[in-house]
Structures are given as structure tokens and as C-alpha cells.
């Protein structure tokens, strides 16, 4: 689950990391009032949407009067923000963050995430922070400094100093940077974060370090431990189909292909997508209907798959281990019948009572394409989509 920038910054502030004074607003009038409450001559109006790249997409506006604050908020609020990270459909913007403008001398980058290869949390920093960090990472990776935290000791002060020296900081800035990094590590651990990025971490003209942007991604599997954070969920920022799936406890992820996949078990679902690709197709989704694939769940899963108009064929791949294939077949038949599926549906059943299940599908009166093994099923689904 992602947080909005203003929510992430409030967490940073709780942990003692300096952030600009600011306030979220839902209307241009509110934005004006927010700016009035923040002393200064310049303000920044920032689109709150779960994406980076807002600056380059017109979602961050530096303004010099209260009228301009109101106008900028009017332009941003209610609009759809399309950035290089959102895809062409973009994201709706329902709130803005109004902040005191900052005087930037330098933009650094500081981030942390789990390094899966090492099974440890890695901190990354760069003196080349700001809006082009992705290009720096791709073209000059040596400009990104890394340090990995040993879970037995936690972050050690020398690790912070090492990165601070690497960034070319000196004097009091080294201390400020170390404090920020230590606080960030504590925040990361205590809130079960999976990704945190401060880009840019600025050095102001008065030589202080401050988080000008903040991105936090929380570990969904640990959300139950953080009720106040999970209450910050903004489903307007999430894929509609994925949000609907979550309501039915279906594990669903939208992809770009045209073959809808319905599978029981996450591992088999991954293998199914591999098989589809191996035979020249592209999956439209990942979908794990879970161990107890009841008629109800199969119906919901069908609806979900069919709500994607990219889908040209459906591949159902079920292993009857805990569930029996004849029950699954019953579920598929009743779901397909009640929804009125018109696309080609390829079904592969394996495991307990598989033969019985396949026979039921073949005599159901609905035009299922049955398959007896995995490869044949994938090939048939790819052919049907083409
Ligand atoms: P992102 O593009 O979505 O990552 O949004 P950011 O919050 O990082 O803002 C993009 C850029 O806007 C930053 O890299 C800064 O260069 C600029 N910016 C943001 N806030 C201020 C500010 O208070 N003053 C100035 N001068 N520039 C700002
Ligand atoms: Mn940024």
C-alpha cells in the first residue's frame, strides 16, 4: 500500500526528519487558506497522487502569490495526472499539498528498500538527486552509494558517515544526514515499510538538510499491525479491478496481455503465466482464486477477468488437491452460464476427480475447450486469443 506525500511527510516529521511546513487541501479555497497560514512569499502546490514524476508532468507548481496558489490548486485538483510512471490512463488528483517554498542549493537522493538477494535492508544515496534519478541509476550507477544493514546490529553510525562522506558533505551536514538516516531506519523497521524514498533530500541555501519529497510503500502483509496507517488507504489511487478483487479475497493483478488466467494457487498461477508466454501469448492478469475455489469465487473471478476488455480468451488451470475437480467443474459451468461468457474458455483440470470434471464440462452444453495437460491448455488459450 502506498501513502500520499503529505501522509509520508507527516510520518517523517514524527521521527524528527525536517520537512517543509505544509498542509493538504481538497479545494482551491482550502489551498489558499492553507497558504495564508504558512508564512512566506513563495509556495509550492503539489498534486497528491500515488506516482513519482509529478514535477515533469506539471503536478508541482512553484507560485508567488495567494491568487496563484488558488489558481494552481484549481488546475491540479480534479484533473487526471499522467506521469511516466502511471501509464496513459493516469491517476485522479483529489488533494494537493500546499507548502512553504524552499531555497534549494543542492538536491540529494536517499532511499531504502529490501535487498532480496542479501535478505537485508539496503540504503541508497546519491549526490545526483532530483527529477532525473532514474537516468542516473541507469546510466551512471556508480553515482549511487549503497550500504546494507546487518539486522543483528541495526544501522550503525559509521554507515551513515560513510554515505555522508561519499555525498561530499562536511561539518554539521554530516551530523544532520546521519540523524536523518538513523531516523529513517527506525521508521522503516517500526512501520513495516517496504520502500521509502526521499527525492530530493535538499540542502537549503542556509545549509540545512530537509526532505522535499517523500514516497512510502508499506508491506501489505504487515498492515494489520498498523491500523492508523491502513486507514490512510486511498482506493481512488488503486487499479479498480485489483480493489474489487481484494473485496472478494481474490489475489489479482492486472497485466497488459489478452489471455485472462484463472488459477488456484499462487505458484501454479505464476507457472501458468510462464507457460502462456512460452507459447507466444501474453497474460492479461495474475489471478489466484485460492485453495477453496467455490462456485461463488469462480463467478467473481470470471466477472473480474471479463471486466477487462483486452481479454480475448480465458485459461482456467486448476489443480484439484484440496478441492475436487468435479466441484470445480460445477462452479465453472454455473458461473459461465450465469454470466453468459461468450469468449473462448480453455479449461485444464488435474488431480482428484479430474476425468469426471472434464466430462461434465464437455457435456455441459457450453462451448468449453478442455485440455488434458498444461502445455496443451496454454497452446489452446494462445491460439484462441489470436
Ligand atoms: P516528483 O517529481 O513527483 O518526484 O515531485 P517532487 O516533490 O520531487 O518535486 C519535483 C521537483 O520540484 C523537485 O525535484 C524540486 O526541484 C522542485 N520543487 C519542489 N518543491 C520545491 C520548492 O519548495 N522550491 C523549489 N525551488 N523547487 C521545488
Ligand atoms: Mn521526487
mmCIF file of C-alpha atoms and ligand atoms in Angstrom:
data_model
loop_
_atom_site.group_PDB
_atom_site.id
_atom_site.type_symbol
_atom_site.label_atom_id
_atom_site.label_comp_id
_atom_site.label_asym_id
_atom_site.label_seq_id
_atom_site.Cartn_x
_atom_site.Cartn_y
_atom_site.Cartn_z
ATOM 1 C CA UNK A 1 0.000 0.000 0.000
ATOM 2 C CA UNK A 2 1.277 3.456 -0.936
ATOM 3 C CA UNK A 3 0.981 6.622 1.091
ATOM 4 C CA UNK A 4 0.455 10.100 -0.298
ATOM 5 C CA UNK A 5 3.357 12.504 0.007
ATOM 6 C CA UNK A 6 1.648 14.558 2.732
ATOM 7 C CA UNK A 7 0.982 11.412 4.773
ATOM 8 C CA UNK A 8 4.555 10.197 4.336
ATOM 9 C CA UNK A 9 5.937 13.592 5.324
ATOM 10 C CA UNK A 10 3.879 13.613 8.485
ATOM 11 C CA UNK A 11 5.498 10.270 9.410
ATOM 12 C CA UNK A 12 8.944 11.686 8.647
ATOM 13 C CA UNK A 13 8.175 14.660 10.898
ATOM 14 C CA UNK A 14 7.065 12.277 13.684
ATOM 15 C CA UNK A 15 10.536 10.742 13.508
ATOM 16 C CA UNK A 16 12.291 14.081 13.632
ATOM 17 C CA UNK A 17 13.200 14.374 9.949
ATOM 18 C CA UNK A 18 12.889 18.006 8.810
ATOM 19 C CA UNK A 19 10.187 18.652 6.198
ATOM 20 C CA UNK A 20 8.810 21.947 4.844
ATOM 21 C CA UNK A 21 5.788 23.408 6.630
ATOM 22 C CA UNK A 22 2.698 22.455 4.693
ATOM 23 C CA UNK A 23 -0.902 21.370 4.669
ATOM 24 C CA UNK A 24 -3.105 19.214 2.470
ATOM 25 C CA UNK A 25 -6.152 20.812 0.812
ATOM 26 C CA UNK A 26 -9.190 19.483 -1.029
ATOM 27 C CA UNK A 27 -10.308 22.665 -2.815
ATOM 28 C CA UNK A 28 -8.702 25.837 -4.249
ATOM 29 C CA UNK A 29 -10.198 27.875 -1.378
ATOM 30 C CA UNK A 30 -8.749 25.479 1.171
ATOM 31 C CA UNK A 31 -5.408 25.683 -0.621
ATOM 32 C CA UNK A 32 -5.479 29.481 -0.363
ATOM 33 C CA UNK A 33 -6.315 29.317 3.340
ATOM 34 C CA UNK A 34 -3.541 26.787 3.859
ATOM 35 C CA UNK A 35 -1.023 29.081 2.158
ATOM 36 C CA UNK A 36 -2.226 32.032 4.250
ATOM 37 C CA UNK A 37 -1.376 30.039 7.344
ATOM 38 C CA UNK A 38 2.171 29.422 6.088
ATOM 39 C CA UNK A 39 4.403 32.470 6.347
ATOM 40 C CA UNK A 40 6.499 33.312 3.318
ATOM 41 C CA UNK A 41 6.475 34.748 -0.184
ATOM 42 C CA UNK A 42 6.608 31.560 -2.216
ATOM 43 C CA UNK A 43 4.571 28.399 -2.032
ATOM 44 C CA UNK A 44 4.577 25.052 -3.771
ATOM 45 C CA UNK A 45 1.302 23.386 -4.779
ATOM 46 C CA UNK A 46 1.796 19.653 -5.266
ATOM 47 C CA UNK A 47 -0.599 17.103 -6.752
ATOM 48 C CA UNK A 48 -1.180 14.236 -4.344
ATOM 49 C CA UNK A 49 -1.309 11.045 -6.377
ATOM 50 C CA UNK A 50 0.432 7.711 -5.966
ATOM 51 C CA UNK A 51 3.136 8.377 -8.527
ATOM 52 C CA UNK A 52 6.526 9.953 -8.917
ATOM 53 C CA UNK A 53 7.486 12.069 -11.900
ATOM 54 C CA UNK A 54 4.885 14.689 -10.929
ATOM 55 C CA UNK A 55 7.312 17.571 -11.393
ATOM 56 C CA UNK A 56 7.896 16.747 -15.064
ATOM 57 C CA UNK A 57 4.158 16.233 -15.622
ATOM 58 C CA UNK A 58 3.036 19.644 -14.317
ATOM 59 C CA UNK A 59 1.927 18.314 -10.946
ATOM 60 C CA UNK A 60 4.293 20.515 -8.888
ATOM 61 C CA UNK A 61 3.862 24.280 -9.186
ATOM 62 C CA UNK A 62 6.035 26.929 -7.595
ATOM 63 C CA UNK A 63 3.928 30.087 -7.071
ATOM 64 C CA UNK A 64 4.401 33.616 -5.717
ATOM 65 C CA UNK A 65 1.021 34.865 -4.523
ATOM 66 C CA UNK A 66 -2.127 33.614 -2.820
ATOM 67 C CA UNK A 67 -4.074 34.068 -6.080
ATOM 68 C CA UNK A 68 -1.546 31.870 -7.835
ATOM 69 C CA UNK A 69 -1.875 29.247 -5.092
ATOM 70 C CA UNK A 70 -5.628 29.174 -5.648
ATOM 71 C CA UNK A 71 -5.257 29.009 -9.439
ATOM 72 C CA UNK A 72 -2.625 26.284 -9.325
ATOM 73 C CA UNK A 73 -4.806 24.211 -6.980
ATOM 74 C CA UNK A 74 -7.755 24.770 -9.349
ATOM 75 C CA UNK A 75 -5.732 23.444 -12.274
ATOM 76 C CA UNK A 76 -4.404 20.414 -10.434
ATOM 77 C CA UNK A 77 -7.447 19.339 -8.384
ATOM 78 C CA UNK A 78 -9.921 17.121 -10.187
ATOM 79 C CA UNK A 79 -7.536 16.594 -13.078
ATOM 80 C CA UNK A 80 -6.015 13.299 -14.140
ATOM 81 C CA UNK A 81 -2.275 13.278 -13.714
ATOM 82 C CA UNK A 82 -0.366 11.290 -16.329
ATOM 83 C CA UNK A 83 3.305 10.766 -15.487
ATOM 84 C CA UNK A 84 5.964 8.454 -16.865
ATOM 85 C CA UNK A 85 5.005 6.038 -14.074
ATOM 86 C CA UNK A 86 1.187 5.967 -14.282
ATOM 87 C CA UNK A 87 0.539 4.635 -17.773
ATOM 88 C CA UNK A 88 -1.666 6.585 -20.219
ATOM 89 C CA UNK A 89 -4.806 6.340 -18.038
ATOM 90 C CA UNK A 90 -3.145 8.432 -15.311
ATOM 91 C CA UNK A 91 -4.359 8.897 -11.730
ATOM 92 C CA UNK A 92 -7.067 11.172 -10.317
ATOM 93 C CA UNK A 93 -5.907 14.037 -8.111
ATOM 94 C CA UNK A 94 -8.273 14.690 -5.212
ATOM 95 C CA UNK A 95 -5.961 16.652 -2.937
ATOM 96 C CA UNK A 96 -2.988 18.970 -3.107
ATOM 97 C CA UNK A 97 -0.216 19.648 -0.646
ATOM 98 C CA UNK A 98 0.495 23.346 -0.137
ATOM 99 C CA UNK A 99 3.948 24.020 1.249
ATOM 100 C CA UNK A 100 6.242 26.873 2.071
ATOM 101 C CA UNK A 101 8.653 27.261 -0.847
ATOM 102 C CA UNK A 102 12.220 26.160 -0.174
ATOM 103 C CA UNK A 103 15.502 27.656 -1.384
ATOM 104 C CA UNK A 104 17.387 24.769 -2.905
ATOM 105 C CA UNK A 105 21.186 24.723 -3.039
ATOM 106 C CA UNK A 106 21.509 21.011 -3.869
ATOM 107 C CA UNK A 107 19.226 18.021 -4.419
ATOM 108 C CA UNK A 108 20.358 14.684 -2.963
ATOM 109 C CA UNK A 109 18.668 11.310 -3.058
ATOM 110 C CA UNK A 110 18.166 8.988 -0.064
ATOM 111 C CA UNK A 111 16.158 5.787 -0.131
ATOM 112 C CA UNK A 112 15.849 2.372 1.470
ATOM 113 C CA UNK A 113 14.312 -0.917 0.451
ATOM 114 C CA UNK A 114 14.722 -4.616 0.964
ATOM 115 C CA UNK A 115 17.622 -6.115 -0.964
ATOM 116 C CA UNK A 116 16.124 -9.555 -1.623
ATOM 117 C CA UNK A 117 19.396 -11.093 -2.784
ATOM 118 C CA UNK A 118 21.045 -10.230 0.532
ATOM 119 C CA UNK A 119 17.866 -10.506 2.644
ATOM 120 C CA UNK A 120 18.777 -7.179 4.204
ATOM 121 C CA UNK A 121 17.667 -3.603 4.082
ATOM 122 C CA UNK A 122 19.779 -1.519 1.768
ATOM 123 C CA UNK A 123 20.133 2.252 1.970
ATOM 124 C CA UNK A 124 20.968 4.133 -1.190
ATOM 125 C CA UNK A 125 22.132 7.721 -1.533
ATOM 126 C CA UNK A 126 23.259 9.923 -4.372
ATOM 127 C CA UNK A 127 24.563 13.445 -4.798
ATOM 128 C CA UNK A 128 22.753 13.459 -8.158
ATOM 129 C CA UNK A 129 19.253 13.531 -6.660
ATOM 130 C CA UNK A 130 16.186 15.202 -8.119
ATOM 131 C CA UNK A 131 13.978 14.539 -11.075
ATOM 132 C CA UNK A 132 16.493 12.532 -13.124
ATOM 133 C CA UNK A 133 17.456 9.901 -10.543
ATOM 134 C CA UNK A 134 16.151 7.024 -12.717
ATOM 135 C CA UNK A 135 18.526 8.064 -15.519
ATOM 136 C CA UNK A 136 21.406 8.349 -13.052
ATOM 137 C CA UNK A 137 20.672 4.821 -11.834
ATOM 138 C CA UNK A 138 20.570 3.515 -15.413
ATOM 139 C CA UNK A 139 23.471 5.422 -16.937
ATOM 140 C CA UNK A 140 25.850 6.151 -14.066
ATOM 141 C CA UNK A 141 25.093 3.575 -11.338
ATOM 142 C CA UNK A 142 28.455 4.360 -9.694
ATOM 143 C CA UNK A 143 26.871 7.649 -8.570
ATOM 144 C CA UNK A 144 24.549 5.688 -6.280
ATOM 145 C CA UNK A 145 26.125 4.760 -2.964
ATOM 146 C CA UNK A 146 24.801 1.797 -1.034
ATOM 147 C CA UNK A 147 25.078 0.437 2.473
ATOM 148 C CA UNK A 148 23.399 -2.704 3.762
ATOM 149 C CA UNK A 149 22.127 -3.014 7.347
ATOM 150 C CA UNK A 150 23.019 -6.020 9.463
ATOM 151 C CA UNK A 151 19.785 -6.942 11.272
ATOM 152 C CA UNK A 152 21.700 -8.045 14.381
ATOM 153 C CA UNK A 153 23.230 -4.607 14.939
ATOM 154 C CA UNK A 154 20.769 -2.320 13.180
ATOM 155 C CA UNK A 155 22.073 0.736 11.356
ATOM 156 C CA UNK A 156 25.473 1.747 12.704
ATOM 157 C CA UNK A 157 26.661 5.365 12.789
ATOM 158 C CA UNK A 158 29.717 4.625 10.620
ATOM 159 C CA UNK A 159 27.416 3.550 7.789
ATOM 160 C CA UNK A 160 25.730 6.955 7.832
ATOM 161 C CA UNK A 161 29.079 8.744 7.893
ATOM 162 C CA UNK A 162 30.337 6.619 5.011
ATOM 163 C CA UNK A 163 27.422 7.697 2.809
ATOM 164 C CA UNK A 164 27.664 11.294 4.013
ATOM 165 C CA UNK A 165 31.362 11.448 3.041
ATOM 166 C CA UNK A 166 30.529 9.790 -0.278
ATOM 167 C CA UNK A 167 27.976 12.539 -0.946
ATOM 168 C CA UNK A 168 30.658 15.146 -0.305
ATOM 169 C CA UNK A 169 29.015 16.516 2.843
ATOM 170 C CA UNK A 170 31.069 18.163 5.549
ATOM 171 C CA UNK A 171 30.795 19.605 9.028
ATOM 172 C CA UNK A 172 27.339 19.873 10.504
ATOM 173 C CA UNK A 173 25.689 18.424 7.387
ATOM 174 C CA UNK A 174 27.279 15.064 8.147
ATOM 175 C CA UNK A 175 25.552 15.114 11.523
ATOM 176 C CA UNK A 176 22.231 16.173 10.016
ATOM 177 C CA UNK A 177 22.476 13.484 7.351
ATOM 178 C CA UNK A 178 23.330 10.802 9.933
ATOM 179 C CA UNK A 179 20.379 11.807 12.107
ATOM 180 C CA UNK A 180 18.056 11.592 9.116
ATOM 181 C CA UNK A 181 19.393 8.197 8.085
ATOM 182 C CA UNK A 182 19.143 6.756 11.602
ATOM 183 C CA UNK A 183 15.580 8.073 11.932
ATOM 184 C CA UNK A 184 14.673 6.686 8.526
ATOM 185 C CA UNK A 185 15.900 3.238 9.537
ATOM 186 C CA UNK A 186 13.855 3.353 12.754
ATOM 187 C CA UNK A 187 10.781 4.441 10.788
ATOM 188 C CA UNK A 188 11.362 1.718 8.190
ATOM 189 C CA UNK A 189 11.510 -1.006 10.851
ATOM 190 C CA UNK A 190 8.759 0.231 13.158
ATOM 191 C CA UNK A 191 6.169 0.788 10.434
ATOM 192 C CA UNK A 192 6.982 -2.294 8.325
ATOM 193 C CA UNK A 193 7.866 -0.241 5.287
ATOM 194 C CA UNK A 194 8.996 -1.918 2.092
ATOM 195 C CA UNK A 195 10.210 1.158 0.228
ATOM 196 C CA UNK A 196 10.998 4.663 1.360
ATOM 197 C CA UNK A 197 12.437 7.399 -0.821
ATOM 198 C CA UNK A 198 13.336 10.996 -0.153
ATOM 199 C CA UNK A 199 13.974 12.565 -3.516
ATOM 200 C CA UNK A 200 15.049 15.237 -3.326
ATOM 201 C CA UNK A 201 16.648 15.458 0.084
ATOM 202 C CA UNK A 202 17.703 19.074 -0.241
ATOM 203 C CA UNK A 203 20.444 21.185 1.184
ATOM 204 C CA UNK A 204 18.942 24.659 1.558
ATOM 205 C CA UNK A 205 20.830 27.878 0.954
ATOM 206 C CA UNK A 206 21.063 28.176 4.724
ATOM 207 C CA UNK A 207 22.840 24.784 4.702
ATOM 208 C CA UNK A 208 20.210 22.628 6.367
ATOM 209 C CA UNK A 209 19.015 19.263 5.097
ATOM 210 C CA UNK A 210 15.305 18.758 4.504
ATOM 211 C CA UNK A 211 13.040 16.148 2.900
ATOM 212 C CA UNK A 212 11.333 17.925 -0.003
ATOM 213 C CA UNK A 213 9.528 14.829 -1.256
ATOM 214 C CA UNK A 214 8.618 11.513 0.370
ATOM 215 C CA UNK A 215 7.436 8.232 -1.019
ATOM 216 C CA UNK A 216 6.482 5.353 1.276
ATOM 217 C CA UNK A 217 5.293 1.908 0.330
ATOM 218 C CA UNK A 218 4.028 -0.221 3.229
ATOM 219 C CA UNK A 219 4.204 -4.006 3.398
ATOM 220 C CA UNK A 220 0.587 -5.151 2.906
ATOM 221 C CA UNK A 221 1.224 -8.327 4.882
ATOM 222 C CA UNK A 222 2.046 -6.263 7.968
ATOM 223 C CA UNK A 223 -0.760 -3.708 7.650
ATOM 224 C CA UNK A 224 -2.801 -5.479 10.317
ATOM 225 C CA UNK A 225 -0.217 -4.258 12.826
ATOM 226 C CA UNK A 226 -0.714 -0.604 11.825
ATOM 227 C CA UNK A 227 -4.380 0.307 11.896
ATOM 228 C CA UNK A 228 -3.826 4.039 11.795
ATOM 229 C CA UNK A 229 -1.680 3.637 8.674
ATOM 230 C CA UNK A 230 -4.010 1.213 6.965
ATOM 231 C CA UNK A 231 -6.806 3.776 7.478
ATOM 232 C CA UNK A 232 -4.842 6.058 5.119
ATOM 233 C CA UNK A 233 -5.543 3.754 2.162
ATOM 234 C CA UNK A 234 -6.830 5.738 -0.839
ATOM 235 C CA UNK A 235 -8.560 3.329 -3.211
ATOM 236 C CA UNK A 236 -9.068 6.063 -5.814
ATOM 237 C CA UNK A 237 -5.363 5.588 -6.494
ATOM 238 C CA UNK A 238 -5.594 1.837 -6.991
ATOM 239 C CA UNK A 239 -6.456 -0.274 -10.006
ATOM 240 C CA UNK A 240 -10.270 -0.698 -9.962
ATOM 241 C CA UNK A 241 -10.116 -4.392 -10.734
ATOM 242 C CA UNK A 242 -7.489 -5.013 -8.103
ATOM 243 C CA UNK A 243 -9.560 -3.176 -5.480
ATOM 244 C CA UNK A 244 -12.667 -5.218 -6.421
ATOM 245 C CA UNK A 245 -10.620 -8.413 -6.215
ATOM 246 C CA UNK A 246 -9.394 -7.539 -2.739
ATOM 247 C CA UNK A 247 -13.020 -7.278 -1.582
ATOM 248 C CA UNK A 248 -13.614 -10.894 -2.642
ATOM 249 C CA UNK A 249 -10.296 -12.106 -1.232
ATOM 250 C CA UNK A 250 -9.033 -12.858 -4.706
ATOM 251 C CA UNK A 251 -5.385 -12.327 -5.360
ATOM 252 C CA UNK A 252 -5.484 -10.401 -8.649
ATOM 253 C CA UNK A 253 -3.015 -8.237 -10.536
ATOM 254 C CA UNK A 254 -3.777 -6.505 -13.831
ATOM 255 C CA UNK A 255 -1.284 -7.107 -16.651
ATOM 256 C CA UNK A 256 -1.152 -5.967 -20.255
ATOM 257 C CA UNK A 257 -1.888 -9.109 -22.320
ATOM 258 C CA UNK A 258 -5.114 -10.595 -23.698
ATOM 259 C CA UNK A 259 -5.329 -14.022 -22.063
ATOM 260 C CA UNK A 260 -7.297 -13.984 -18.827
ATOM 261 C CA UNK A 261 -5.920 -16.513 -16.338
ATOM 262 C CA UNK A 262 -7.856 -18.185 -13.515
ATOM 263 C CA UNK A 263 -5.703 -20.478 -11.418
ATOM 264 C CA UNK A 264 -5.734 -21.946 -7.923
ATOM 265 C CA UNK A 265 -2.510 -21.390 -6.027
ATOM 266 C CA UNK A 266 -0.026 -18.564 -6.473
ATOM 267 C CA UNK A 267 2.771 -20.867 -7.652
ATOM 268 C CA UNK A 268 0.595 -22.514 -10.291
ATOM 269 C CA UNK A 269 -0.633 -19.053 -11.345
ATOM 270 C CA UNK A 270 2.972 -17.935 -11.892
ATOM 271 C CA UNK A 271 3.738 -21.123 -13.815
ATOM 272 C CA UNK A 272 0.613 -20.577 -15.927
ATOM 273 C CA UNK A 273 1.741 -17.096 -16.934
ATOM 274 C CA UNK A 274 5.159 -18.548 -17.829
ATOM 275 C CA UNK A 275 3.526 -21.229 -19.995
ATOM 276 C CA UNK A 276 1.342 -18.667 -21.759
ATOM 277 C CA UNK A 277 4.421 -16.587 -22.544
ATOM 278 C CA UNK A 278 6.442 -19.640 -23.573
ATOM 279 C CA UNK A 279 3.840 -20.393 -26.219
ATOM 280 C CA UNK A 280 3.781 -16.858 -27.562
ATOM 281 C CA UNK A 281 0.891 -15.355 -25.584
ATOM 282 C CA UNK A 282 0.594 -12.534 -23.059
ATOM 283 C CA UNK A 283 -1.355 -12.934 -19.809
ATOM 284 C CA UNK A 284 -3.965 -10.256 -19.060
ATOM 285 C CA UNK A 285 -3.695 -10.854 -15.335
ATOM 286 C CA UNK A 286 -2.361 -12.850 -12.454
ATOM 287 C CA UNK A 287 -5.220 -14.440 -10.533
ATOM 288 C CA UNK A 288 -5.054 -16.891 -7.672
ATOM 289 C CA UNK A 289 -8.578 -17.958 -6.680
ATOM 290 C CA UNK A 290 -7.179 -19.738 -3.640
ATOM 291 C CA UNK A 291 -7.487 -23.265 -2.389
ATOM 292 C CA UNK A 292 -11.253 -23.320 -1.926
ATOM 293 C CA UNK A 293 -12.337 -22.465 -5.471
ATOM 294 C CA UNK A 294 -16.103 -22.455 -4.856
ATOM 295 C CA UNK A 295 -18.755 -21.611 -7.472
ATOM 296 C CA UNK A 296 -19.092 -18.170 -5.885
ATOM 297 C CA UNK A 297 -15.396 -17.391 -6.090
ATOM 298 C CA UNK A 298 -15.170 -18.741 -9.631
ATOM 299 C CA UNK A 299 -18.112 -16.482 -10.589
ATOM 300 C CA UNK A 300 -16.427 -13.420 -9.070
ATOM 301 C CA UNK A 301 -13.167 -14.364 -10.754
ATOM 302 C CA UNK A 302 -14.914 -14.706 -14.124
ATOM 303 C CA UNK A 303 -16.563 -11.306 -13.710
ATOM 304 C CA UNK A 304 -13.227 -9.756 -12.880
ATOM 305 C CA UNK A 305 -11.461 -11.287 -15.874
ATOM 306 C CA UNK A 306 -14.286 -10.350 -18.246
ATOM 307 C CA UNK A 307 -14.428 -6.751 -17.000
ATOM 308 C CA UNK A 308 -11.110 -6.255 -18.809
ATOM 309 C CA UNK A 309 -11.950 -5.646 -22.470
ATOM 310 C CA UNK A 310 -8.424 -6.550 -23.533
ATOM 311 C CA UNK A 311 -9.209 -10.196 -22.743
ATOM 312 C CA UNK A 312 -9.721 -12.377 -25.832
ATOM 313 C CA UNK A 313 -9.591 -15.843 -24.247
ATOM 314 C CA UNK A 314 -9.690 -17.303 -20.757
ATOM 315 C CA UNK A 315 -7.409 -20.012 -19.441
ATOM 316 C CA UNK A 316 -8.614 -21.859 -16.338
ATOM 317 C CA UNK A 317 -5.927 -24.017 -14.800
ATOM 318 C CA UNK A 318 -6.976 -25.829 -11.635
ATOM 319 C CA UNK A 319 -5.214 -28.493 -9.645
ATOM 320 C CA UNK A 320 -7.678 -30.432 -7.522
ATOM 321 C CA UNK A 321 -5.735 -31.212 -4.398
ATOM 322 C CA UNK A 322 -7.800 -29.861 -1.528
ATOM 323 C CA UNK A 323 -10.825 -29.308 -3.770
ATOM 324 C CA UNK A 324 -12.268 -31.969 -6.059
ATOM 325 C CA UNK A 325 -12.317 -31.257 -9.801
ATOM 326 C CA UNK A 326 -15.964 -32.247 -10.213
ATOM 327 C CA UNK A 327 -16.930 -29.478 -7.762
ATOM 328 C CA UNK A 328 -14.740 -27.019 -9.633
ATOM 329 C CA UNK A 329 -16.356 -28.060 -12.918
ATOM 330 C CA UNK A 330 -19.771 -27.445 -11.372
ATOM 331 C CA UNK A 331 -18.631 -23.998 -10.304
ATOM 332 C CA UNK A 332 -17.218 -23.163 -13.730
ATOM 333 C CA UNK A 333 -20.391 -24.328 -15.504
ATOM 334 C CA UNK A 334 -22.729 -22.404 -13.226
ATOM 335 C CA UNK A 335 -20.565 -19.272 -13.333
ATOM 336 C CA UNK A 336 -20.146 -19.336 -17.123
ATOM 337 C CA UNK A 337 -23.873 -19.990 -17.521
ATOM 338 C CA UNK A 338 -24.998 -17.212 -15.200
ATOM 339 C CA UNK A 339 -22.619 -14.615 -16.642
ATOM 340 C CA UNK A 340 -23.138 -15.690 -20.247
ATOM 341 C CA UNK A 341 -19.486 -15.995 -21.221
ATOM 342 C CA UNK A 342 -19.001 -15.551 -24.962
ATOM 343 C CA UNK A 343 -15.188 -15.681 -25.147
ATOM 344 C CA UNK A 344 -13.326 -18.950 -25.713
ATOM 345 C CA UNK A 345 -12.676 -20.594 -22.319
ATOM 346 C CA UNK A 346 -9.920 -23.205 -22.112
ATOM 347 C CA UNK A 347 -10.079 -25.430 -19.031
ATOM 348 C CA UNK A 348 -7.402 -27.725 -17.726
ATOM 349 C CA UNK A 349 -8.284 -29.766 -14.668
ATOM 350 C CA UNK A 350 -5.832 -32.076 -12.947
ATOM 351 C CA UNK A 351 -5.967 -34.015 -9.707
ATOM 352 C CA UNK A 352 -8.829 -35.568 -7.762
ATOM 353 C CA UNK A 353 -11.805 -36.458 -9.994
ATOM 354 C CA UNK A 354 -10.270 -34.648 -12.982
ATOM 355 C CA UNK A 355 -11.763 -37.015 -15.568
ATOM 356 C CA UNK A 356 -15.199 -36.615 -14.050
ATOM 357 C CA UNK A 357 -14.823 -32.818 -14.068
ATOM 358 C CA UNK A 358 -13.703 -32.680 -17.687
ATOM 359 C CA UNK A 359 -16.578 -34.959 -18.739
ATOM 360 C CA UNK A 360 -19.032 -32.604 -17.007
ATOM 361 C CA UNK A 361 -17.602 -29.613 -18.905
ATOM 362 C CA UNK A 362 -17.808 -31.450 -22.222
ATOM 363 C CA UNK A 363 -21.457 -32.366 -21.759
ATOM 364 C CA UNK A 364 -22.499 -29.046 -20.193
ATOM 365 C CA UNK A 365 -23.830 -27.556 -23.402
ATOM 366 C CA UNK A 366 -21.399 -24.643 -23.004
ATOM 367 C CA UNK A 367 -18.567 -24.463 -25.509
ATOM 368 C CA UNK A 368 -15.583 -25.055 -23.185
ATOM 369 C CA UNK A 369 -12.291 -26.029 -24.751
ATOM 370 C CA UNK A 370 -10.943 -28.751 -22.479
ATOM 371 C CA UNK A 371 -7.318 -29.767 -22.226
ATOM 372 C CA UNK A 372 -5.662 -32.694 -20.517
ATOM 373 C CA UNK A 373 -2.268 -31.221 -19.873
ATOM 374 C CA UNK A 374 -0.684 -27.917 -19.105
ATOM 375 C CA UNK A 375 1.166 -27.399 -22.412
ATOM 376 C CA UNK A 376 -1.897 -28.237 -24.499
ATOM 377 C CA UNK A 377 -4.010 -25.843 -22.397
ATOM 378 C CA UNK A 378 -1.568 -22.959 -22.812
ATOM 379 C CA UNK A 379 -1.287 -23.549 -26.570
ATOM 380 C CA UNK A 380 -5.066 -23.677 -26.977
ATOM 381 C CA UNK A 381 -5.544 -20.442 -24.979
ATOM 382 C CA UNK A 382 -2.897 -18.658 -27.070
ATOM 383 C CA UNK A 383 -4.463 -19.909 -30.316
ATOM 384 C CA UNK A 384 -7.958 -18.916 -29.143
ATOM 385 C CA UNK A 385 -6.802 -15.372 -28.288
ATOM 386 C CA UNK A 386 -5.215 -14.961 -31.717
HETATM 387 P P1 LIG B 1 8.178 14.309 -8.146
HETATM 388 O O1 LIG B 1 8.535 14.916 -9.475
HETATM 389 O O2 LIG B 1 6.874 13.600 -8.188
HETATM 390 O O3 LIG B 1 9.264 13.472 -7.608
HETATM 391 O O4 LIG B 1 7.925 15.543 -7.139
HETATM 392 P P2 LIG B 1 8.929 16.321 -6.159
HETATM 393 O O5 LIG B 1 8.235 16.556 -4.892
HETATM 394 O O6 LIG B 1 10.234 15.627 -6.052
HETATM 395 O O7 LIG B 1 9.126 17.709 -6.875
HETATM 396 C C1 LIG B 1 9.787 17.816 -8.136
HETATM 397 C C2 LIG B 1 10.774 18.943 -8.148
HETATM 398 O O8 LIG B 1 10.123 20.164 -7.860
HETATM 399 C C3 LIG B 1 11.882 18.833 -7.095
HETATM 400 O O9 LIG B 1 12.933 17.997 -7.522
HETATM 401 C C4 LIG B 1 12.300 20.284 -6.969
HETATM 402 O O10 LIG B 1 13.291 20.580 -7.942
HETATM 403 C C5 LIG B 1 11.035 21.061 -7.291
HETATM 404 N N1 LIG B 1 10.494 21.623 -6.053
HETATM 405 C C6 LIG B 1 9.662 21.032 -5.164
HETATM 406 N N2 LIG B 1 9.434 21.825 -4.099
HETATM 407 C C7 LIG B 1 10.147 22.960 -4.305
HETATM 408 C C8 LIG B 1 10.371 24.170 -3.549
HETATM 409 O O11 LIG B 1 9.852 24.365 -2.453
HETATM 410 N N3 LIG B 1 11.197 25.106 -4.108
HETATM 411 C C9 LIG B 1 11.791 24.934 -5.307
HETATM 412 N N4 LIG B 1 12.580 25.893 -5.773
HETATM 413 N N5 LIG B 1 11.620 23.812 -6.035
HETATM 414 C C10 LIG B 1 10.824 22.850 -5.554
HETATM 415 MN MN1 LIG B 2 10.526 13.478 -6.035
#
